[in-house]
mmCIF file of C-alpha atoms in Angstrom:
data_model
loop_
_atom_site.group_PDB
_atom_site.id
_atom_site.type_symbol
_atom_site.label_atom_id
_atom_site.label_comp_id
_atom_site.label_asym_id
_atom_site.label_seq_id
_atom_site.Cartn_x
_atom_site.Cartn_y
_atom_site.Cartn_z
ATOM 1 C CA MET A 1 -3.242 15.881 -3.373
ATOM 2 C CA CYS A 2 -2.011 19.438 -3.706
ATOM 3 C CA LEU A 3 0.967 20.807 -1.775
ATOM 4 C CA GLN A 4 -1.199 22.899 0.554
ATOM 5 C CA GLY A 5 -3.346 19.856 1.296
ATOM 6 C CA ALA A 6 -0.238 17.809 2.092
ATOM 7 C CA SER A 7 0.964 20.412 4.568
ATOM 8 C CA ALA A 8 -2.506 20.690 6.133
ATOM 9 C CA LEU A 9 -2.723 16.906 6.519
ATOM 10 C CA ASN A 10 0.731 16.773 8.105
ATOM 11 C CA ASN A 11 -0.330 19.457 10.609
ATOM 12 C CA LEU A 12 -3.490 17.500 11.425
ATOM 13 C CA LEU A 13 -1.474 14.344 12.057
ATOM 14 C CA GLY A 14 0.771 16.354 14.360
ATOM 15 C CA GLU A 15 -2.321 17.064 16.489
ATOM 16 C CA GLN A 16 -3.653 13.490 16.348
ATOM 17 C CA HIS A 17 -1.342 11.283 18.398
ATOM 18 C CA ASP A 18 -3.205 7.985 18.102
ATOM 19 C CA PRO A 19 -0.691 5.499 16.660
ATOM 20 C CA SER A 20 -3.448 3.521 14.916
ATOM 21 C CA ILE A 21 -4.260 6.393 12.527
ATOM 22 C CA ARG A 22 -2.782 5.805 9.082
ATOM 23 C CA ALA A 23 -2.685 8.081 6.046
ATOM 24 C CA PHE A 24 -2.243 6.776 2.534
ATOM 25 C CA VAL A 25 -1.367 9.555 0.120
ATOM 26 C CA ILE A 26 -1.666 8.937 -3.597
ATOM 27 C CA TRP A 27 0.186 11.340 -5.861
ATOM 28 C CA GLU A 28 -0.834 11.314 -9.514
ATOM 29 C CA PRO A 29 -0.203 13.429 -12.608
ATOM 30 C CA VAL A 30 -3.103 15.836 -12.998
ATOM 31 C CA LEU A 31 -1.686 19.257 -13.850
ATOM 32 C CA PRO A 32 0.486 19.968 -16.906
ATOM 33 C CA THR A 33 3.413 20.530 -14.528
ATOM 34 C CA ASP A 34 3.072 17.016 -13.023
ATOM 35 C CA LEU A 35 5.784 15.553 -15.259
ATOM 36 C CA GLY A 36 6.936 12.833 -12.883
ATOM 37 C CA ALA A 37 6.794 11.435 -9.382
ATOM 38 C CA PRO A 38 6.810 13.979 -6.547
ATOM 39 C CA SER A 39 10.166 15.383 -5.520
ATOM 40 C CA THR A 40 11.831 14.611 -2.210
ATOM 41 C CA ALA A 41 10.894 18.118 -1.042
ATOM 42 C CA THR A 42 7.240 17.442 -1.843
ATOM 43 C CA LEU A 43 7.278 14.087 -0.067
ATOM 44 C CA ARG A 44 8.840 15.728 2.999
ATOM 45 C CA ARG A 45 5.708 17.841 3.466
ATOM 46 C CA LEU A 46 4.218 14.674 4.954
ATOM 47 C CA SER A 47 6.875 13.720 7.464
ATOM 48 C CA ASP A 48 4.677 11.819 9.928
ATOM 49 C CA LEU A 49 5.718 8.165 10.144
ATOM 50 C CA ARG A 50 2.076 7.040 9.889
ATOM 51 C CA VAL A 51 1.961 8.279 6.288
ATOM 52 C CA SER A 52 2.600 6.031 3.290
ATOM 53 C CA GLN A 53 2.968 7.839 -0.036
ATOM 54 C CA TYR A 54 2.514 6.342 -3.496
ATOM 55 C CA TRP A 55 2.992 7.542 -7.075
ATOM 56 C CA ASP A 56 0.091 6.464 -9.296
ATOM 57 C CA LYS A 57 1.114 7.578 -12.787
ATOM 58 C CA ASP A 58 -1.670 5.543 -14.397
ATOM 59 C CA HIS A 59 -4.496 6.810 -12.139
ATOM 60 C CA LEU A 60 -5.358 3.292 -10.962
ATOM 61 C CA VAL A 61 -6.772 4.489 -7.626
ATOM 62 C CA SER A 62 -8.665 7.347 -9.259
ATOM 63 C CA ARG A 63 -10.256 4.880 -11.684
ATOM 64 C CA LEU A 64 -11.169 2.573 -8.810
ATOM 65 C CA MET A 65 -12.924 5.552 -7.216
ATOM 66 C CA GLY A 66 -14.904 6.466 -10.318
ATOM 67 C CA GLU A 67 -12.666 8.249 -12.816
ATOM 68 C CA SER A 68 -13.949 7.598 -16.313
ATOM 69 C CA ASP A 69 -12.236 10.372 -18.265
ATOM 70 C CA ARG A 70 -9.914 13.364 -17.810
ATOM 71 C CA ALA A 71 -12.775 15.483 -16.430
ATOM 72 C CA SER A 72 -13.588 12.992 -13.668
ATOM 73 C CA VAL A 73 -10.092 12.488 -12.177
ATOM 74 C CA VAL A 74 -10.322 11.991 -8.408
ATOM 75 C CA TRP A 75 -7.653 14.206 -6.871
ATOM 76 C CA ASP A 76 -7.103 16.531 -3.942
ATOM 77 C CA TYR A 77 -9.605 14.277 -2.179
ATOM 78 C CA VAL A 78 -9.580 13.106 1.430
ATOM 79 C CA ALA A 79 -11.496 10.186 2.910
ATOM 80 C CA VAL A 80 -11.683 8.745 6.422
ATOM 81 C CA TYR A 81 -12.422 5.034 6.672
ATOM 82 C CA ARG A 82 -13.582 3.153 9.744
ATOM 83 C CA PRO A 83 -11.042 0.850 11.397
ATOM 84 C CA GLY A 84 -10.979 -2.577 9.803
ATOM 85 C CA GLU A 85 -12.532 -1.473 6.496
ATOM 86 C CA LEU A 86 -10.993 -3.377 3.597
ATOM 87 C CA TRP A 87 -10.904 -2.392 -0.037
ATOM 88 C CA GLY A 88 -12.289 -4.970 -2.435
ATOM 89 C CA ALA A 89 -13.238 -4.443 -6.067
ATOM 90 C CA ALA A 90 -14.305 -0.966 -4.994
ATOM 91 C CA PRO A 91 -13.452 1.177 -1.986
ATOM 92 C CA PRO A 92 -15.741 0.922 1.043
ATOM 93 C CA LYS A 93 -18.036 3.803 1.929
ATOM 94 C CA PRO A 94 -15.984 6.358 3.861
ATOM 95 C CA ALA A 95 -17.055 7.768 7.208
ATOM 96 C CA TYR A 96 -16.154 11.158 5.697
ATOM 97 C CA SER A 97 -14.893 12.440 2.353
ATOM 98 C CA ASN A 98 -14.489 15.819 0.724
ATOM 99 C CA VAL A 99 -12.442 18.005 -1.619
ATOM 100 C CA PRO A 100 -10.147 19.890 -1.574
ATOM 101 C CA VAL A 101 -8.011 18.488 1.212
ATOM 102 C CA VAL A 102 -6.852 21.859 2.523
ATOM 103 C CA HIS A 103 -10.457 22.952 3.173
ATOM 104 C CA SER A 104 -11.534 19.573 4.583
ATOM 105 C CA ILE A 105 -9.233 19.261 7.595
ATOM 106 C CA ASN A 106 -11.888 20.220 10.161
ATOM 107 C CA GLY A 107 -14.211 17.610 8.674
ATOM 108 C CA VAL A 108 -11.435 15.026 8.936
ATOM 109 C CA LYS A 109 -10.877 15.959 12.605
ATOM 110 C CA ASN A 110 -14.596 15.624 13.322
ATOM 111 C CA ALA A 111 -14.757 12.256 11.538
ATOM 112 C CA LEU A 112 -11.690 10.885 13.334
ATOM 113 C CA ARG A 113 -12.839 11.863 16.824
ATOM 114 C CA PRO A 114 -15.625 9.283 17.289
ATOM 115 C CA LEU A 115 -13.605 6.565 15.534
ATOM 116 C CA VAL A 116 -10.591 7.084 17.784
ATOM 117 C CA ASP A 117 -12.774 7.481 20.897
ATOM 118 C CA ARG A 118 -14.650 4.256 20.066
ATOM 119 C CA LYS A 119 -11.387 2.384 19.504
ATOM 120 C CA HIS A 120 -10.078 3.501 22.885
ATOM 121 C CA ALA A 121 -13.368 2.646 24.602
ATOM 122 C CA GLU A 122 -13.401 -0.835 23.021
ATOM 123 C CA GLY A 123 -9.845 -1.373 24.169
ATOM 124 C CA MET A 124 -10.985 -0.603 27.712
ATOM 125 C CA GLY A 125 -14.035 -2.879 27.408
ATOM 126 C CA THR A 126 -16.599 -0.111 27.861
ATOM 127 C CA VAL A 127 -18.466 -0.062 24.526
ATOM 128 C CA GLN A 128 -21.843 -1.810 24.380
ATOM 129 C CA HIS A 129 -22.639 -3.623 21.107
#
């Protein structure tokens, strides 16, 4: 994720108050300046307590998502997964995904809305299956 994307995601989470929303941010070395794990200042861009941040120096998540060489690194990517989706040998199909993060925030909002609304409706016993 780039720094602008991190700030945009943090702003989005500030607007989305549902405590069940979680964000998993994977930082990885992609640019020549990415010499090590993100600094404390970088990590602070995502201050919401629902965010977990990880340093993936070996691109394990990117490879799981399809990286096969330097040209296919998966980065600055955002995905929204349905509640209860579990990762197996490969990630599940997201409800929404796009790049770059900073330009995908409206798509994330639109993808979250029905998922959060459905969760609340199910909790109230009003969703028909």
